[in-house]
Short mmCIF file of C-alpha atoms in Angstrom, two decimals:
data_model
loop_
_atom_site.label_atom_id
_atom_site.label_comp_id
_atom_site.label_asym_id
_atom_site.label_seq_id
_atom_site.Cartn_x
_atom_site.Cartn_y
_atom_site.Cartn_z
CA UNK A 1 -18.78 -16.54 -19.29
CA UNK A 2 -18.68 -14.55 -15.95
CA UNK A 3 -21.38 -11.31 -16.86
CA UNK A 4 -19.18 -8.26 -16.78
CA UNK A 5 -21.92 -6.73 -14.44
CA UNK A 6 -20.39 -8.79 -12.03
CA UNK A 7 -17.54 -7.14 -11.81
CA UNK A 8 -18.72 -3.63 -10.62
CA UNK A 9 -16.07 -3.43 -8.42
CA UNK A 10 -13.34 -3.46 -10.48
CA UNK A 11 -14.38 -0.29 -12.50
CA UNK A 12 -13.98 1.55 -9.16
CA UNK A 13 -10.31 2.22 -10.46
CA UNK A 14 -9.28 1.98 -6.53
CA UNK A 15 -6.36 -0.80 -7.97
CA UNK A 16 -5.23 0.44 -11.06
CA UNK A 17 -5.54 -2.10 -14.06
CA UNK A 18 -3.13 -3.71 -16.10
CA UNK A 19 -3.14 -3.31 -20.01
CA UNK A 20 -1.22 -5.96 -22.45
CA UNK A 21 -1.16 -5.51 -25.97
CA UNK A 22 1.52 -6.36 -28.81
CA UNK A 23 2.35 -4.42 -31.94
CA UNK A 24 2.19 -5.85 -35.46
CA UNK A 25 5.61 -6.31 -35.87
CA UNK A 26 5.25 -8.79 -32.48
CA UNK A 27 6.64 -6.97 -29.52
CA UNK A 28 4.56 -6.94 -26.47
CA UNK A 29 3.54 -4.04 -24.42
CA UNK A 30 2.45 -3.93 -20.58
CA UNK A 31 0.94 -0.42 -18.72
CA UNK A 32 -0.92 0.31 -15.97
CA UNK A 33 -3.91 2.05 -16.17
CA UNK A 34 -5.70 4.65 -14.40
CA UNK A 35 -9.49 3.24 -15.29
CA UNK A 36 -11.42 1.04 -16.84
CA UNK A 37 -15.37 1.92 -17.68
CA UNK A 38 -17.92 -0.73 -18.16
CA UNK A 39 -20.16 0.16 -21.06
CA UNK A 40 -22.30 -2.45 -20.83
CA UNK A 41 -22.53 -6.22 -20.88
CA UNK A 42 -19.84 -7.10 -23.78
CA UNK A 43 -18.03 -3.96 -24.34
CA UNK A 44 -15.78 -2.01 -21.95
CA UNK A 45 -13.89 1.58 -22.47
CA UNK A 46 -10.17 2.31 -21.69
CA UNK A 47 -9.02 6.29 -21.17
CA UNK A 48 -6.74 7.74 -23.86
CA UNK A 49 -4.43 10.14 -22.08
CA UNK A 50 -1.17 10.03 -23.92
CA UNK A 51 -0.10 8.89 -27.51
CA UNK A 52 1.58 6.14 -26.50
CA UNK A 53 2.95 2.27 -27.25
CA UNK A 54 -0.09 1.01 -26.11
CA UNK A 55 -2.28 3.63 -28.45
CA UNK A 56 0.17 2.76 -31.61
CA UNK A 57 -0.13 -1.08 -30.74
CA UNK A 58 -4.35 -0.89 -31.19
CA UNK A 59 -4.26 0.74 -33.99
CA UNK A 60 -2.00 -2.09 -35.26
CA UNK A 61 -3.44 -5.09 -33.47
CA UNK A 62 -6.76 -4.76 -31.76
CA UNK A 63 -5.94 -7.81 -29.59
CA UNK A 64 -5.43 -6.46 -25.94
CA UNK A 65 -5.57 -8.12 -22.56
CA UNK A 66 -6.57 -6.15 -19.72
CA UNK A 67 -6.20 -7.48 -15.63
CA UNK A 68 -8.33 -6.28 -13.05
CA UNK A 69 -8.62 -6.33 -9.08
CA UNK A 70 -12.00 -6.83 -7.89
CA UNK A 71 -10.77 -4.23 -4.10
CA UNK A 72 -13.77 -5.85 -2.57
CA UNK A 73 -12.66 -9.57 -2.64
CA UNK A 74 -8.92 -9.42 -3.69
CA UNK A 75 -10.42 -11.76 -6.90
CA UNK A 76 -8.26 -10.76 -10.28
CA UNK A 77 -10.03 -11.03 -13.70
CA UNK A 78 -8.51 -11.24 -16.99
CA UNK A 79 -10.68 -9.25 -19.72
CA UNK A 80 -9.86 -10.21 -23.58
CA UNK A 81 -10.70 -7.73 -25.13
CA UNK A 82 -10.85 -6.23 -29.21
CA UNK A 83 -10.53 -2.61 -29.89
CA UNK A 84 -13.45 -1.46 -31.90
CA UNK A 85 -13.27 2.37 -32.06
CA UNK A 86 -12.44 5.37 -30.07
CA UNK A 87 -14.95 8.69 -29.08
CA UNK A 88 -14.49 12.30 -28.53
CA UNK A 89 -17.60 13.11 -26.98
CA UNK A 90 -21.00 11.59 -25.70
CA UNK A 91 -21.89 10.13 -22.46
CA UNK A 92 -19.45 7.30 -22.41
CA UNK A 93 -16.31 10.09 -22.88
CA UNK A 94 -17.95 12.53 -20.10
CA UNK A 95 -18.17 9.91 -17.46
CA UNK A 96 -14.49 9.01 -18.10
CA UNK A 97 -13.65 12.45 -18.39
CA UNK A 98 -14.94 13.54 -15.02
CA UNK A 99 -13.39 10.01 -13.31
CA UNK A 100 -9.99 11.10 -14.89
CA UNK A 101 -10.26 14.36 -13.76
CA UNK A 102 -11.00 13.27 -10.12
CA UNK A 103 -7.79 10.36 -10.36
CA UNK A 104 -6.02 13.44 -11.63
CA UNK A 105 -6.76 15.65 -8.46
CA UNK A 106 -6.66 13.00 -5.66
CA UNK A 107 -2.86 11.38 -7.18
CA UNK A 108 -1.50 15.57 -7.75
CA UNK A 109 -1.74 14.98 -11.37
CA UNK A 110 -3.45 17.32 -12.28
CA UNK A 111 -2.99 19.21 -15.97
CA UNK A 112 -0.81 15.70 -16.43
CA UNK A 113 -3.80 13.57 -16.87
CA UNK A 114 -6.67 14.37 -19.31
CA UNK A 115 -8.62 12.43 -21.13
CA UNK A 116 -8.37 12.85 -24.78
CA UNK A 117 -10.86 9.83 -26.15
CA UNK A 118 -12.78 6.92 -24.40
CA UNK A 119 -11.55 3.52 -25.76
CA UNK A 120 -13.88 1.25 -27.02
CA UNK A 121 -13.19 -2.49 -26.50
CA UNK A 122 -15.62 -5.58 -27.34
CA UNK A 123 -14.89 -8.12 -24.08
CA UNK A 124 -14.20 -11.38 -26.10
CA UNK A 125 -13.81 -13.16 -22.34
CA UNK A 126 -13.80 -12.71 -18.96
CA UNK A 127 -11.50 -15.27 -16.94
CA UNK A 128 -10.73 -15.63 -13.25
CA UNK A 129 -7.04 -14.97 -12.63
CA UNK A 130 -5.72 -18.19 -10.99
CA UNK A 131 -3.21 -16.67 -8.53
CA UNK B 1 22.14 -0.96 -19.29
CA UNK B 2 20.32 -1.06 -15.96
CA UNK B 3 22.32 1.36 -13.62
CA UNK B 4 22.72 0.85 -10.36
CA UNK B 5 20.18 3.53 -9.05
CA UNK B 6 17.74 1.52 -11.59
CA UNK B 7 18.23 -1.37 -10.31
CA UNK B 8 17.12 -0.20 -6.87
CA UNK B 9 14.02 1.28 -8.11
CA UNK B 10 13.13 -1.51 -9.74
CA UNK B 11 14.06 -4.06 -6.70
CA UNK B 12 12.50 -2.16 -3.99
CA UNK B 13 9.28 -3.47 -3.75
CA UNK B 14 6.71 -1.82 -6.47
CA UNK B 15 3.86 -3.12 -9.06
CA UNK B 16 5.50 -5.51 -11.55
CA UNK B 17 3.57 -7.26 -14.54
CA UNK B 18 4.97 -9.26 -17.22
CA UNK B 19 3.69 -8.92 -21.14
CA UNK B 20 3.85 -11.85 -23.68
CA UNK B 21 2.39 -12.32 -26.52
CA UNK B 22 1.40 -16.05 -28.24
CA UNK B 23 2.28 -16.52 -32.41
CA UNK B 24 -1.40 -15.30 -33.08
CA UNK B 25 -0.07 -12.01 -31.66
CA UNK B 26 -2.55 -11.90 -29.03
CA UNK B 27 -0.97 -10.49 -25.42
CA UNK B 28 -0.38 -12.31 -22.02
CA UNK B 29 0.58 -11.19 -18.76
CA UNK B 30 1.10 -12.02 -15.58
CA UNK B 31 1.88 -10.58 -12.08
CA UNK B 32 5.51 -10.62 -10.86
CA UNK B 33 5.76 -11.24 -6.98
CA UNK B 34 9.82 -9.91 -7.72
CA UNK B 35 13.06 -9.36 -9.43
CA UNK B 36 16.55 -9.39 -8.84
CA UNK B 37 18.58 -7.74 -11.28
CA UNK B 38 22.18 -9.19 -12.57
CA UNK B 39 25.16 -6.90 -11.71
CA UNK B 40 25.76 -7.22 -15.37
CA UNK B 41 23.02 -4.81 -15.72
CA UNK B 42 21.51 -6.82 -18.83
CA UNK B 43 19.66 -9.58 -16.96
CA UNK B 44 17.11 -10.05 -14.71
CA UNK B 45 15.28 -12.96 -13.04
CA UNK B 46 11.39 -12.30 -12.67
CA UNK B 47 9.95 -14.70 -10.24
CA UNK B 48 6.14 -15.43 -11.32
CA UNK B 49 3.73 -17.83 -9.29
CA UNK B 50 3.71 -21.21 -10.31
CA UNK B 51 -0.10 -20.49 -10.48
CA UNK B 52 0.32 -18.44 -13.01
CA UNK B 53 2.79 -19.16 -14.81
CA UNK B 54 1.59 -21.37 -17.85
CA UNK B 55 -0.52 -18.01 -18.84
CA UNK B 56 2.91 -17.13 -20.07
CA UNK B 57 5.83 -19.32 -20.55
CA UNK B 58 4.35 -21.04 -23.51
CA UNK B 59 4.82 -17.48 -25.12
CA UNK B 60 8.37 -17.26 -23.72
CA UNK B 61 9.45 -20.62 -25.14
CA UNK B 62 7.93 -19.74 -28.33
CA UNK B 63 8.84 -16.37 -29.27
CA UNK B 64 11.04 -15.34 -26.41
CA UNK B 65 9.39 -11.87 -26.53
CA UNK B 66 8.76 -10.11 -23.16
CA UNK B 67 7.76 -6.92 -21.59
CA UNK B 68 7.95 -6.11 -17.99
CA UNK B 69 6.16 -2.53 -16.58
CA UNK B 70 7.42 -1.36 -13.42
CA UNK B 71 5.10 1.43 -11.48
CA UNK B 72 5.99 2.88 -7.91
CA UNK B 73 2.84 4.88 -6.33
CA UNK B 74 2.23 7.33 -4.92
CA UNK B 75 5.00 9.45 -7.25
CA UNK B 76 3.82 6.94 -10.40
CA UNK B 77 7.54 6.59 -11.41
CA UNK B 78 7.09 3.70 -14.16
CA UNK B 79 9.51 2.19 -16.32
CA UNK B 80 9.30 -0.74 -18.95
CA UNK B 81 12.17 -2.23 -19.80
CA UNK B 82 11.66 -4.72 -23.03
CA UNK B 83 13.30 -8.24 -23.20
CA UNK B 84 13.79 -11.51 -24.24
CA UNK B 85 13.30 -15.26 -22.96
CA UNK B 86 17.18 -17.22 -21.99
CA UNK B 87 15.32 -19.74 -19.20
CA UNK B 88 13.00 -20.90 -16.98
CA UNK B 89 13.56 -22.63 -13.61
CA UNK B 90 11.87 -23.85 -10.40
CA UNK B 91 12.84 -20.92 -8.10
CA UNK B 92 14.29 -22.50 -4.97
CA UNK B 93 13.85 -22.28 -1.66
CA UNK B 94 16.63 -20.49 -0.96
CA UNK B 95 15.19 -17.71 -3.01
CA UNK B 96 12.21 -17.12 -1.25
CA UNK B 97 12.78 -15.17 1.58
CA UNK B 98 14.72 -12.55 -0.72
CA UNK B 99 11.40 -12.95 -3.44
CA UNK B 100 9.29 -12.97 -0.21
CA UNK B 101 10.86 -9.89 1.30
CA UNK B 102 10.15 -7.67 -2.02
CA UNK B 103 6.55 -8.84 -2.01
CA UNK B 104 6.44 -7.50 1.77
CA UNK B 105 7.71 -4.10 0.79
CA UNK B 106 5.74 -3.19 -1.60
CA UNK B 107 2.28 -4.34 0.90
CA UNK B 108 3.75 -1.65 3.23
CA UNK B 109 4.21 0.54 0.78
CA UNK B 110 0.16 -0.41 -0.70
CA UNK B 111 -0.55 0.42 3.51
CA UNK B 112 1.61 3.69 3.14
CA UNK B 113 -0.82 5.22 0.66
CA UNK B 114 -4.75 3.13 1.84
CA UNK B 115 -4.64 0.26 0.21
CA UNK B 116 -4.84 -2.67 3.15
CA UNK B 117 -2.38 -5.19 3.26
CA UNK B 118 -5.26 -7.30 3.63
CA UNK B 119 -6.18 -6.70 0.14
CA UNK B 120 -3.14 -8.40 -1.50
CA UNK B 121 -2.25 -10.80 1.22
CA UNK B 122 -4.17 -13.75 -0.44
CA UNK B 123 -2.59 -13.54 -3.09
CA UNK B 124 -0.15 -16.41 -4.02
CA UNK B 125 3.91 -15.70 -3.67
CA UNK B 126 5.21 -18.95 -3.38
CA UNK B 127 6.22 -21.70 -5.03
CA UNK B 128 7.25 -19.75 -8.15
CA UNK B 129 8.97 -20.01 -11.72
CA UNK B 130 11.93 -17.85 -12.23
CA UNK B 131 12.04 -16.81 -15.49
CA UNK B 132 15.45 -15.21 -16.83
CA UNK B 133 15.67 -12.37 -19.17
CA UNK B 134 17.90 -10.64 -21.41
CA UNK B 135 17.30 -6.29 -21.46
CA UNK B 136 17.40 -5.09 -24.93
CA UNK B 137 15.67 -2.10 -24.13
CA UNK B 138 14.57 0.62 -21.36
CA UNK B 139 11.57 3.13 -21.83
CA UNK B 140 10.85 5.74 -19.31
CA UNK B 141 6.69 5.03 -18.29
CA UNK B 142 5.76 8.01 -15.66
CA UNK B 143 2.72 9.86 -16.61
CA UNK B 144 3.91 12.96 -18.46
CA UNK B 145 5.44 14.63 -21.33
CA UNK B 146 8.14 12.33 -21.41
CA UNK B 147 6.49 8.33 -21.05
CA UNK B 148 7.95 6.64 -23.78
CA UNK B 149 11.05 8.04 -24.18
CA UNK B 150 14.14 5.71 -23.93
CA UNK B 151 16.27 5.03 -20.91
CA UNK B 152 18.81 2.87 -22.31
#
């Protein structure tokens, strides 16, 4: 599998991700996203802004897809990922927090976007996007 | 169910991605290079790179479940509107320069706001599968108070 330290890039958030996920009952869900934080080699974090479809769906079904655009190389990468838990606080929340904050400013945002809890996904795979 | 005003929003040139999801309900998607909207307001055509494709028609043919997230920067409207699978064709060629066109606008409108157009310009927009859906329902997406919220 690719090593997600590869794929420093991506977590820039300069090309906002994609997020797929599907509720229980079966209906998909697509969303962009404003960020996506590596955590280390086999987990990565998503921001929690809003309650949303995508929130409800994980705490349904923690299958979730996420696509990302390496800015550097144009290369996208599929990440498939389980949700494992969320946090409030520590250093994983106050790095997104601050990146949030800044996305918030520089896209006049602000006082929309805030980050209420850092995602928590295992990476199950990491696959190049074909086209 | 998709206005007219929608329907230009949504053809103009912006980020499209299509959502699937296989029978172990794990989600698929794809990048859209375009749409074209029915004038009956409750179809669409999404034309997907042949490249790609097979990430997510097996999906379509088995469940017939879709979800397709529109996004316009720099003002972040979004909308997903929520669907399901009636066909899949080879798009032809006299569909590309209209599927071609809508890629091209939204590069210039990447450009308009940093992004190069030499970022995206590798990426594959032709030949592609044009997969036909029926809306069954419209959710507002913009950052804010009010994502989530039906449209129609």
């Amino acid at each position: 599998m690719t090593r997600l330290e590869s794929l420093a890039s991506c977590f820039q958030g300069l090309i906002p991700a994609t997020l797929f996920t599907c509720s229980r009952a079966g209906v998909p869900n697509a969303a962009f996203i404003s960020h996506v934080e590596f955590v280390d080699g086999g987990r990565v974090a998503l921001s929690f802004q809003f309650f949303n479809k995508s929130k409800a769906n994980i705490s349904e079904n923690p299958n979730a897809l996420v696509r990302l655009v390496d800015p550097d190389t144009s290369q996208g990468w599929r990440l498939r990922l389980r949700y494992l838990r969320s946090e409030t606080s520590g250093p994983v929340f106050d790095r997104m927090a601050l990146r949030i904050e800044a996305i918030a400013s520089y896209s006049g945002l602000k006082g929309i976007f805030k980050l209420l809890a850092s995602d928590i996904y295992e990476v199950l795979s990491v696959e190049m996007i074909e086209d | 169910m998709i206005d007219v005003e929608l329907a230009a929003f949504l053809q103009e040139g912006i980020a499209i991605q299509l959502g699937t999801r296989n029978d172990r309900l794990e989600p698929n998607g794809v990048r859209v290079v375009s749409v074209t909207v029915d004038p009956d307001g409750r179809h669409l055509v999404a034309y997907v790179p042949d490249a790609a494709v097979a990430q997510v028609l097996p999906d379509l043919e088995s469940n017939g479940q879709a979800a397709l997230v529109f996004a316009r920067p720099p003002d972040e409207r979004a909308c997903q509107l929520k669907g399901t699978f009636t066909s899949a064709r080879r798009a032809t060629e006299a569909e590309r320069a209209g599927v071609e066109a809508q890629w091209d606008r939204w590069l210039d409108r990447l450009a308009s706001i940093g992004v190069a157009r030499a970022t995206l310009e590798p990426w594959v927009t032709w030949p592609c599968t044009a997969i036909r859906l029926r809306v069954t329902a419209i959710f507002n997406q913009t950052p804010g108070p009010n994502a989530g919220a039906p449209i129609a």
